[in-house]
Each structure stands twice: as structure tokens, then as C-alpha cells.
Coordinates of N, CA, C and O in Angstrom, one line a residue:
M1 N 103.0 92.6 93.2 CA 102.6 91.6 94.1 C 102.4 92.2 95.5 O 103.2 93.1 95.8
A2 N 101.5 91.7 96.2 CA 101.3 92.1 97.6 C 100.9 90.9 98.4 O 100.2 90.0 97.9
I3 N 101.3 90.9 99.7 CA 101.0 89.7 100.6 C 100.4 90.3 101.9 O 101.0 91.2 102.5
V4 N 99.3 89.8 102.3 CA 98.7 90.1 103.6 C 98.6 88.8 104.4 O 98.1 87.8 103.9
S5 N 99.2 88.8 105.6 CA 99.2 87.6 106.4 C 98.6 87.9 107.7 O 98.8 88.9 108.3
V6 N 97.7 87.0 108.2 CA 97.1 87.1 109.5 C 97.1 85.8 110.3 O 97.2 84.7 109.7
T7 N 97.0 85.9 111.6 CA 96.9 84.7 112.4 C 95.4 84.4 112.6 O 94.6 85.3 113.0
L8 N 95.0 83.2 112.3 CA 93.6 82.8 112.5 C 93.6 81.4 113.2 O 94.1 80.4 112.7
D9 N 93.1 81.5 114.5 CA 93.2 80.3 115.3 C 94.7 79.9 115.4 O 95.5 80.6 115.8
R10 N 95.0 78.7 115.1 CA 96.4 78.1 115.1 C 97.0 78.1 113.8 O 97.8 77.2 113.5
E11 N 96.6 79.0 112.9 CA 97.2 79.0 111.5 C 97.6 80.4 111.1 O 97.1 81.4 111.7
I12 N 98.5 80.4 110.2 CA 98.9 81.7 109.5 C 98.2 81.6 108.1 O 98.4 80.6 107.4
V13 N 97.4 82.6 107.8 CA 96.8 82.6 106.5 C 97.4 83.8 105.7 O 97.4 84.9 106.2
S14 N 97.9 83.5 104.5 CA 98.5 84.5 103.7 C 97.7 84.7 102.4 O 97.4 83.6 101.8
L15 N 97.3 85.9 102.0 CA 96.7 86.2 100.8 C 97.8 86.8 99.9 O 98.4 87.8 100.2
I16 N 98.0 86.2 98.8 CA 99.1 86.6 97.9 C 98.4 87.1 96.6 O 97.8 86.3 95.8
Y17 N 98.5 88.4 96.4 CA 97.8 89.1 95.3 C 98.7 89.3 94.1 O 99.8 89.8 94.3
S18 N 98.2 89.1 92.9 CA 98.8 89.6 91.7 C 98.1 90.9 91.4 O 96.9 90.9 91.0
L19 N 98.7 92.0 91.7 CA 98.1 93.3 91.6 C 97.9 93.8 90.2 O 98.7 93.6 89.3
S20 N 96.8 94.6 90.0 CA 96.5 95.3 88.8 C 96.9 96.8 88.9 O 97.0 97.5 87.9
D21 N 97.2 97.2 90.1 CA 97.6 98.6 90.4 C 98.2 98.6 91.8 O 98.3 97.6 92.4
R22 N 98.6 99.8 92.3 CA 99.2 99.9 93.6 C 98.1 99.8 94.7 O 97.0 100.1 94.5
V23 N 98.6 99.3 95.9 CA 97.7 99.2 97.0 C 97.5 100.6 97.6 O 98.5 101.3 97.7
L24 N 96.3 100.9 97.9 CA 96.0 102.3 98.5 C 95.8 102.1 100.0 O 95.0 101.2 100.4
T25 N 96.4 102.9 100.7 CA 96.3 102.9 102.2 C 95.7 104.2 102.6 O 96.2 105.3 102.3
T26 N 94.6 104.2 103.4 CA 94.0 105.4 103.9 C 94.1 105.4 105.4 O 93.8 104.4 106.0
T27 N 94.5 106.5 106.0 CA 94.6 106.6 107.4 C 93.2 106.8 108.1 O 92.2 107.1 107.4
A28 N 93.2 106.6 109.4 CA 92.0 106.7 110.1 C 91.4 108.1 110.0 O 92.1 109.1 110.0
P29 N 90.0 108.1 109.9 CA 89.4 109.4 109.9 C 89.5 110.1 111.3 O 89.7 109.5 112.3
E30 N 89.5 111.4 111.3 CA 89.6 112.2 112.5 C 88.5 111.8 113.5 O 87.3 111.6 113.1
G31 N 88.9 111.5 114.7 CA 87.9 111.1 115.7 C 87.6 109.6 115.8 O 86.7 109.2 116.4
W32 N 88.4 108.8 115.1 CA 88.3 107.4 115.1 C 88.3 106.9 116.5 O 89.2 107.2 117.3
R33 N 87.3 106.1 116.9 CA 87.1 105.8 118.3 C 87.6 104.4 118.7 O 87.6 104.1 119.8
S34 N 87.9 103.5 117.7 CA 88.3 102.2 118.1 C 89.8 102.3 118.5 O 90.5 103.2 118.2
S35 N 90.3 101.2 119.1 CA 91.6 101.1 119.7 C 92.7 101.3 118.6 O 92.6 100.6 117.5
K36 N 93.7 102.0 118.9 CA 94.8 102.2 118.0 C 96.0 101.4 118.5 O 97.1 101.5 118.0
L37 N 95.9 100.8 119.7 CA 97.0 100.1 120.4 C 97.3 98.8 119.7 O 98.5 98.5 119.6
Q38 N 96.3 98.0 119.5 CA 96.6 96.7 118.9 C 95.7 96.5 117.6 O 94.4 96.5 117.8
E39 N 96.3 96.3 116.5 CA 95.5 96.3 115.2 C 94.8 95.0 115.0 O 95.5 93.9 115.1
H40 N 93.5 95.0 114.6 CA 92.8 93.8 114.3 C 92.1 94.1 113.0 O 91.7 95.2 112.6
W41 N 91.8 93.0 112.3 CA 91.0 93.0 111.0 C 89.6 93.1 111.4 O 89.0 92.2 112.0
L42 N 88.9 94.2 111.0 CA 87.5 94.3 111.4 C 86.5 93.8 110.3 O 85.6 93.1 110.6
Y43 N 86.8 94.2 109.1 CA 85.8 94.0 108.0 C 86.6 94.0 106.7 O 87.6 94.6 106.5
D44 N 86.0 93.2 105.7 CA 86.6 93.2 104.4 C 85.5 92.9 103.4 O 84.5 92.3 103.7
E45 N 85.8 93.3 102.2 CA 84.9 93.0 101.0 C 85.7 92.9 99.8 O 86.7 93.6 99.6
V46 N 85.2 92.1 98.8 CA 85.8 92.0 97.5 C 84.8 92.4 96.5 O 83.6 91.9 96.5
D47 N 85.1 93.3 95.6 CA 84.2 93.8 94.6 C 84.9 93.7 93.2 O 86.1 93.7 93.1
W48 N 84.1 93.7 92.2 CA 84.6 93.8 90.8 C 84.9 95.3 90.5 O 84.3 96.2 91.1
L49 N 85.9 95.5 89.7 CA 86.1 96.8 89.2 C 85.6 96.8 87.7 O 85.4 95.8 87.1
D50 N 85.4 98.0 87.2 CA 84.9 98.2 85.8 C 83.7 97.4 85.4 O 83.7 96.7 84.4
N51 N 82.7 97.5 86.3 CA 81.3 96.9 85.9 C 81.4 95.4 85.6 O 80.9 95.0 84.5
H52 N 82.0 94.6 86.4 CA 82.1 93.1 86.3 C 82.9 92.7 85.1 O 82.7 91.5 84.6
R53 N 83.7 93.5 84.5 CA 84.5 93.1 83.4 C 86.0 93.2 83.6 O 86.8 92.8 82.8
G54 N 86.4 93.7 84.7 CA 87.8 94.0 85.0 C 88.3 93.2 86.2 O 87.7 92.3 86.6
P55 N 89.4 93.7 86.7 CA 90.0 93.1 87.9 C 89.1 93.3 89.1 O 88.0 94.0 89.0
F56 N 89.5 92.8 90.3 CA 88.8 92.9 91.5 C 89.5 93.9 92.4 O 90.6 94.3 92.2
V57 N 88.8 94.3 93.6 CA 89.5 95.1 94.6 C 89.1 94.4 95.9 O 87.9 94.1 96.2
H58 N 90.1 94.2 96.8 CA 89.8 93.7 98.2 C 90.0 94.9 99.1 O 91.1 95.5 99.2
R59 N 88.9 95.3 99.8 CA 89.0 96.4 100.8 C 89.0 95.8 102.2 O 88.2 95.0 102.5
I60 N 89.9 96.3 103.0 CA 90.1 95.8 104.3 C 90.1 97.0 105.3 O 90.8 97.9 105.1
L61 N 89.2 96.9 106.3 CA 89.2 97.9 107.4 C 89.8 97.3 108.6 O 89.4 96.3 109.1
L62 N 90.8 98.0 109.2 CA 91.5 97.6 110.4 C 91.0 98.4 111.6 O 90.5 99.5 111.5
S63 N 91.1 97.8 112.8 CA 90.6 98.5 114.0 C 91.3 99.8 114.3 O 90.7 100.6 115.0
T64 N 92.4 100.1 113.7 CA 93.1 101.4 113.9 C 92.5 102.4 113.0 O 92.9 103.6 113.1
G65 N 91.5 102.1 112.2 CA 90.9 103.0 111.3 C 91.6 103.0 109.9 O 91.1 103.7 109.0
V66 N 92.7 102.4 109.8 CA 93.4 102.3 108.5 C 92.6 101.4 107.5 O 92.1 100.4 107.9
A67 N 92.4 101.8 106.3 CA 91.7 101.1 105.3 C 92.7 100.7 104.2 O 93.5 101.6 103.8
L68 N 92.7 99.5 103.7 CA 93.5 99.1 102.6 C 92.7 98.7 101.4 O 91.6 98.1 101.6
E69 N 93.1 99.1 100.2 CA 92.4 98.7 99.0 C 93.5 98.0 98.1 O 94.4 98.7 97.6
A70 N 93.3 96.8 97.8 CA 94.2 96.0 96.9 C 93.5 95.7 95.6 O 92.7 94.7 95.6
P71 N 93.8 96.4 94.5 CA 93.2 96.0 93.2 C 94.1 94.8 92.7 O 95.3 94.9 92.6
F72 N 93.4 93.7 92.3 CA 94.1 92.5 91.9 C 93.4 91.8 90.8 O 92.2 91.9 90.5
V73 N 94.2 90.9 90.0 CA 93.6 90.1 89.0 C 93.5 88.7 89.4 O 92.7 87.9 88.9
S74 N 94.4 88.3 90.4 CA 94.3 86.9 90.9 C 94.8 86.9 92.3 O 95.6 87.8 92.7
V75 N 94.4 85.9 93.1 CA 94.9 85.8 94.5 C 95.1 84.3 94.8 O 94.4 83.4 94.4
I76 N 96.1 84.0 95.6 CA 96.4 82.7 96.1 C 96.2 82.8 97.7 O 96.8 83.7 98.3
V77 N 95.5 81.8 98.2 CA 95.4 81.7 99.7 C 96.3 80.6 100.2 O 96.1 79.4 99.7
H78 N 97.2 80.9 101.1 CA 98.1 79.9 101.6 C 97.9 79.8 103.1 O 98.0 80.8 103.8
R79 N 97.7 78.6 103.6 CA 97.5 78.4 105.0 C 98.6 77.4 105.6 O 98.9 76.4 104.9
F80 N 99.1 77.7 106.7 CA 99.9 76.7 107.4 C 99.8 76.8 108.9 O 99.5 77.9 109.4
A81 N 99.9 75.6 109.5 CA 99.6 75.5 110.9 C 100.8 76.1 111.7 O 101.9 75.9 111.3
L82 N 100.5 76.7 112.8 CA 101.5 77.2 113.8 C 102.0 76.0 114.6 O 101.2 75.1 114.9
P83 N 103.2 75.9 114.9 CA 103.7 74.7 115.7 C 103.2 74.8 117.1 O 103.0 75.9 117.6
T84 N 102.9 73.7 117.6 CA 102.4 73.6 119.0 C 103.7 73.7 119.9 O 104.7 73.3 119.6
A85 N 103.5 74.3 121.1 CA 104.6 74.4 122.1 C 105.0 73.0 122.5 O 104.2 72.0 122.6
K86 N 106.3 72.8 122.7 CA 106.9 71.5 123.1 C 106.2 71.0 124.4 O 106.1 71.8 125.4
G87 N 105.6 69.8 124.3 CA 105.0 69.2 125.5 C 103.5 69.6 125.6 O 102.8 69.1 126.5
A88 N 103.0 70.5 124.7 CA 101.6 70.9 124.8 C 100.8 69.8 124.1 O 101.2 69.1 123.2
T89 N 99.5 69.7 124.6 CA 98.6 68.7 124.0 C 97.9 69.4 122.8 O 97.5 70.5 122.9
K90 N 97.8 68.6 121.7 CA 97.1 69.1 120.5 C 95.6 69.0 120.7 O 95.1 68.0 121.1
R91 N 94.9 70.1 120.5 CA 93.4 70.1 120.6 C 92.8 69.7 119.2 O 93.3 70.0 118.2
T92 N 91.8 69.0 119.3 CA 91.0 68.6 118.1 C 89.6 69.1 118.2 O 89.1 69.3 119.3
A93 N 89.1 69.5 117.1 CA 87.7 70.1 117.0 C 86.7 69.1 116.9 O 86.9 68.0 116.5

């Protein structure tokens, strides 16, 4: 199992993976030019493994140049709202 959690607007979104193998982490390539001070989610993609017959892989590129590959058979997306500060007004969209 692996869990990736991110803040999105006023929510925490957690992706809970049932893994088919270990998560692979790749460090930034030499000369990576984006900021390494504060990590952000830049890009991601989900692909089939084994020619559309096997598990999936979720690839995530972070602003620090780190790349994650999570091979999985299923995923649960869990969202919950962040509490508003005491006395703050709640915004509506």
C-alpha cells in the first residue's frame, strides 16, 4: 500500500494505492532548473502496464525534479475539507 496526499484548494486529497510492486523514486536529472526549495506537483499520467492486460502505473513529476512511479491494481481517492479558521467567513463558489 502507498498513500500520496496533497492540498488542493481547501481540501486534502489522498490517493490510496493497492500496489502491484514497489514505488520507484527517481532523483532530479543533473542541471534540473526548477525550484528545489518548495516541492509542487507538476504533471502526472496513468498508464496500463502489460499491453492493457495488467495493472496500472501512476507517474508523478514534482517541481524538484523527483519522479515517482506507483504500479497499482486499484486506487481509492479520499477527499476531506480543511477546517476554516475560527471567525473566518466561508467562501462559496
